[in-house]
């Protein structure tokens, strides 16, 4: 099999204007970034068309460290849909540089199911992440400067709630002290860097409906509490306009093509473990404007990505998916069935059967939102027919649609069955209108408890003292009506990354609550989840090279 | 008078392909970034045409805090040249976001002498600075991770010489401690952030001749000294390929237009006070390839920018300017003549006359490099005819060409005289082949002393203990043949920012030497110059707004 890199570079891309014209996007409305990438102004979103189109969510069972290949299924489905004559748009998240150079490599699909140009998408793309990093750190600098410049006027902060961000995996930056040196080198403060996908600015960009809404949300960002006990926001700092200026281009969805020249939107990229995990509302709405179907994705397993997609993104945007695709792999099922991770590429029907529990729990969860679910098994070369038949039979028993995706090997041809199943299911038994898991008016504790018990299957929720203290503040400051975004490991329903399958009787411990007053959500930090990843002993960066003018090693 | 913003937005830009075609750049070679910006692949540089073309350097007397308007003169000259029928290309530096949001505002010229689109050039532009920031901090993360992951193998660093960078003015980040928190949050280290224009990666990008040269230089970057006393480089870290991949697009010069639709290259942006202060060699060579004249600029006063332009950039690139334009303003002359800065907008012929000493010293310095010099007075509305006549007479006496530039008010028309003077001077008395101030083989101490005494007029050079220690290392490691880049205040020949005019009898104190083994230069830190600026009490960010979809406040 050829590498992702080889496949990508054997593909002759069409000019991006040609791709746009095919789906009725006027070519002169595009803002090109090179010959194969463009931004589409969000003003082209048509809310009437959004309502008439069909939204499809792609999510997954709890993933292995190698991932489930959710993006490969999403891209494959888009290809398959076009092969059976349907106009489908993809809406995906932008990859983060950190994991590209760390453990994970790129995130633009794989094999014959890629979005292209993969090396641009995986690296700087249209600069959205850099704009977000700049905007975030500009606020940090302006805030520290405000404190420094106004200390003689008696101004001071009792608590600073705003950290810094960089799009890099750098464990050394998690916890830092700034302002050392001499008197003019600032004020000594505890600080730290999160990875850019965890930035509140990222969440705001993904949840904003237009530039005015972006401005309003930026103004509302809570930076800290003054010595007098008052909240201090970006509005108080007086720089919301400057921050919006930094995001003036980043706010528009990016447009690219798949390997089979079908249209794809890629915009925004919060992780689903430490943030809300979906591409921008604007990209999804753009996809629904220009596609009869829009295929979108929520990060990691359905416990994280799908729950946040429904309860945060769909709640804000008024979206309601017609169908949810739950992606599984034989290897992940075996892992959840108790097979050692080193052995999961070997045939093991017993492991598969024991692993169904994880899949079943995700299906049960998705149905709580009123979703019609189909299962798509993303086929690996090592899977046996016998194993796959087992999954098919199990899904039949559950009354859940099932199909196999081989788009990684076969491109769109390998996802035609999936496409037919999707179209057919949406025709015959689309999802009910979306049911939220909780109401805005529920307390934050109740929201966390509902998610933890209903979706994760936890026995209890425990709050650490810092979290309890924050809860008081959330109520006081009037943020209790926000939805909750739980930051938790992606590898398990629980907060123990090694508890595969369906753990029960466990507690969820909320270490802290982070107030995202601009994004209008409360991030609950469960367990030891890190908002700044580290690098492994042999990072992917050691295998990235520019050879004959082409970038290798990003797959 | 209209604001820069109003003038910029009244200008209807031509498609960037049209501008390219005019000067013979094939339109299909461009990589567009929006409709009015493109990258030109460096492979279009033609060294034969570079040799036949005429390079013009624009530099200045010691500036006021408001600046001298050097870029306004450079842009004006380009406009004037086209009006008198000459094919002139501009090659300028990219602005840094830090100062845009701090004190200085934008840096794309002003009035009717701007490069456009000014709000894109001043903000993210084509993402070059972001790519440099990413590349720099990726090395930092990979280095700290290498130490963390290999500590149990007995590996360790005696000294880490690599810091971090951000393109923001943030005094709190000058001196930090990282790696706090728990055992898995890295190793406690002293670190700090410089502003991106001070990054060695910025210098490397500006001095590299192609991607292979970039790779070689990145490999050579000295990151620190191991416990065993050995130098540890990016090559030892094994990630040069990944870093080059991050710079794969950034390496190509950016192409835009002036307000009168003439061609301009804007690429790379080291500051001249804390770095070497010139745009990329590739942009200058591209300008010389496609223009009969290429107008380029060196930052701040000639003591900093021009000296580094000659001794670092021209030395590496084999360039030799036909002419140097020394820009002065009546206000700056008055400041150097001892007039209080608050009073320099008022007429004062005596102040002007006393201030000539600063201009004369710069002219004397430029002539040491064999340069033919003309003086261009950048006219302000408050200047009187009497004041300007004084400067003209003084230049006549010196035998130096003189003219007035009013391009800020009048566009190219206001620089036609300047253009004629430039063409005429290059025809009749071009500069001699460039004479370097020192030889590669001189010791680092001698190089510093030569610059300090000959150019700055210092009495003595003193080395602090840290600097002396570094000198030993520089010799040991075989870097003594590199040119020297002195980091010093731009406001005075001395290291005292308030010593206007021509201070004498002062000492230059070198606090430290920074080894830029990849950029192949030694940065000497003079006095208290900061490689990370701070923000003022009322930063420009407070005045930046997006109004009706347009970004205001960047002028």
Short mmCIF file of N, CA and C in Angstrom, two decimals, chain B residues 19-26 29-30 40-46 49-50 53 82 86-90 255 263 265 282-294:
data_model
loop_
_atom_site.label_atom_id
_atom_site.label_comp_id
_atom_site.label_asym_id
_atom_site.label_seq_id
_atom_site.Cartn_x
_atom_site.Cartn_y
_atom_site.Cartn_z
N UNK B 19 -0.37 43.28 -11.60
CA UNK B 19 0.86 43.96 -11.16
C UNK B 19 2.08 43.12 -11.55
N UNK B 20 1.97 41.82 -11.35
CA UNK B 20 3.10 40.92 -11.66
C UNK B 20 3.41 40.96 -13.15
N UNK B 21 2.37 40.87 -13.97
CA UNK B 21 2.57 40.85 -15.42
C UNK B 21 3.31 42.09 -15.90
N UNK B 22 2.97 43.23 -15.31
CA UNK B 22 3.61 44.49 -15.71
C UNK B 22 5.13 44.43 -15.67
N UNK B 23 5.67 43.68 -14.69
CA UNK B 23 7.13 43.63 -14.56
C UNK B 23 7.71 42.31 -15.05
N UNK B 24 6.88 41.54 -15.75
CA UNK B 24 7.41 40.32 -16.37
C UNK B 24 7.43 39.11 -15.47
N UNK B 25 6.72 39.17 -14.33
CA UNK B 25 6.61 37.97 -13.49
C UNK B 25 5.42 37.17 -14.01
N UNK B 26 5.66 35.92 -14.46
CA UNK B 26 4.55 35.15 -15.02
C UNK B 26 3.43 34.95 -13.99
N UNK B 29 3.01 31.77 -12.04
CA UNK B 29 4.03 31.39 -11.06
C UNK B 29 3.65 31.85 -9.65
N UNK B 30 2.66 32.74 -9.57
CA UNK B 30 2.29 33.31 -8.27
C UNK B 30 1.49 32.32 -7.43
N UNK B 40 5.97 34.81 -4.48
CA UNK B 40 6.69 34.51 -5.72
C UNK B 40 7.76 33.48 -5.37
N UNK B 41 7.76 32.33 -6.04
CA UNK B 41 8.78 31.32 -5.69
C UNK B 41 10.19 31.87 -5.89
N UNK B 42 11.07 31.60 -4.94
CA UNK B 42 12.41 32.18 -5.00
C UNK B 42 13.19 31.65 -6.20
N UNK B 43 12.70 30.56 -6.78
CA UNK B 43 13.39 30.00 -7.95
C UNK B 43 13.40 30.97 -9.13
N UNK B 44 12.56 32.01 -9.09
CA UNK B 44 12.57 32.99 -10.18
C UNK B 44 13.72 33.99 -10.09
N UNK B 45 14.47 33.95 -8.99
CA UNK B 45 15.62 34.86 -8.87
C UNK B 45 16.64 34.51 -9.95
N UNK B 46 17.12 35.54 -10.63
CA UNK B 46 18.10 35.35 -11.72
C UNK B 46 19.35 36.14 -11.36
N UNK B 49 20.68 38.85 -13.72
CA UNK B 49 19.92 40.10 -13.70
C UNK B 49 20.17 40.86 -12.41
N UNK B 50 20.36 40.15 -11.30
CA UNK B 50 20.67 40.78 -10.02
C UNK B 50 21.92 41.65 -10.17
N UNK B 53 21.35 45.00 -12.20
CA UNK B 53 20.39 45.97 -11.70
C UNK B 53 21.03 46.94 -10.71
N UNK B 82 8.50 55.41 -11.01
CA UNK B 82 7.57 54.99 -12.06
C UNK B 82 7.01 56.19 -12.82
N UNK B 86 10.81 54.89 -14.89
CA UNK B 86 11.80 53.88 -14.52
C UNK B 86 11.11 52.68 -13.86
N UNK B 87 11.66 51.49 -14.13
CA UNK B 87 11.12 50.26 -13.57
C UNK B 87 11.80 49.97 -12.24
N UNK B 88 11.13 50.36 -11.14
CA UNK B 88 11.73 50.19 -9.81
C UNK B 88 10.88 49.26 -8.96
N UNK B 89 11.54 48.33 -8.28
CA UNK B 89 10.86 47.42 -7.35
C UNK B 89 11.22 47.84 -5.94
N UNK B 90 10.27 47.70 -5.04
CA UNK B 90 10.51 47.95 -3.62
C UNK B 90 10.78 46.63 -2.91
N UNK B 255 4.53 39.44 -2.46
CA UNK B 255 4.40 40.45 -3.50
C UNK B 255 3.09 41.20 -3.31
N UNK B 263 4.98 47.68 -8.18
CA UNK B 263 5.23 46.41 -7.48
C UNK B 263 6.07 46.57 -6.21
N UNK B 265 7.86 44.13 -2.91
CA UNK B 265 8.14 42.87 -2.21
C UNK B 265 8.28 43.17 -0.73
N UNK B 282 16.46 37.10 -0.35
CA UNK B 282 15.70 36.63 -1.51
C UNK B 282 14.77 37.70 -2.06
N UNK B 283 14.15 38.49 -1.19
CA UNK B 283 13.27 39.56 -1.68
C UNK B 283 14.09 40.62 -2.41
N UNK B 284 15.24 40.99 -1.85
CA UNK B 284 16.08 42.01 -2.50
C UNK B 284 16.54 41.50 -3.86
N UNK B 285 16.95 40.23 -3.92
CA UNK B 285 17.41 39.67 -5.20
C UNK B 285 16.24 39.54 -6.18
N UNK B 286 15.06 39.26 -5.68
CA UNK B 286 13.88 39.19 -6.55
C UNK B 286 13.60 40.58 -7.12
N UNK B 287 13.73 41.60 -6.27
CA UNK B 287 13.54 42.97 -6.72
C UNK B 287 14.55 43.35 -7.79
N UNK B 288 15.79 42.91 -7.60
CA UNK B 288 16.84 43.21 -8.59
C UNK B 288 16.64 42.39 -9.87
N UNK B 289 16.00 41.23 -9.74
CA UNK B 289 15.74 40.39 -10.92
C UNK B 289 14.70 41.05 -11.84
N UNK B 290 13.67 41.62 -11.22
CA UNK B 290 12.56 42.13 -12.04
C UNK B 290 12.51 43.65 -12.14
N UNK B 291 13.43 44.34 -11.47
CA UNK B 291 13.45 45.80 -11.56
C UNK B 291 14.81 46.27 -12.07
N UNK B 292 14.82 47.39 -12.79
CA UNK B 292 16.10 48.00 -13.16
C UNK B 292 16.71 48.68 -11.94
N UNK B 293 15.82 49.01 -11.01
CA UNK B 293 16.24 49.55 -9.71
C UNK B 293 15.51 48.76 -8.63
N UNK B 294 16.18 48.50 -7.52
CA UNK B 294 15.49 47.91 -6.37
C UNK B 294 15.77 48.80 -5.16
#
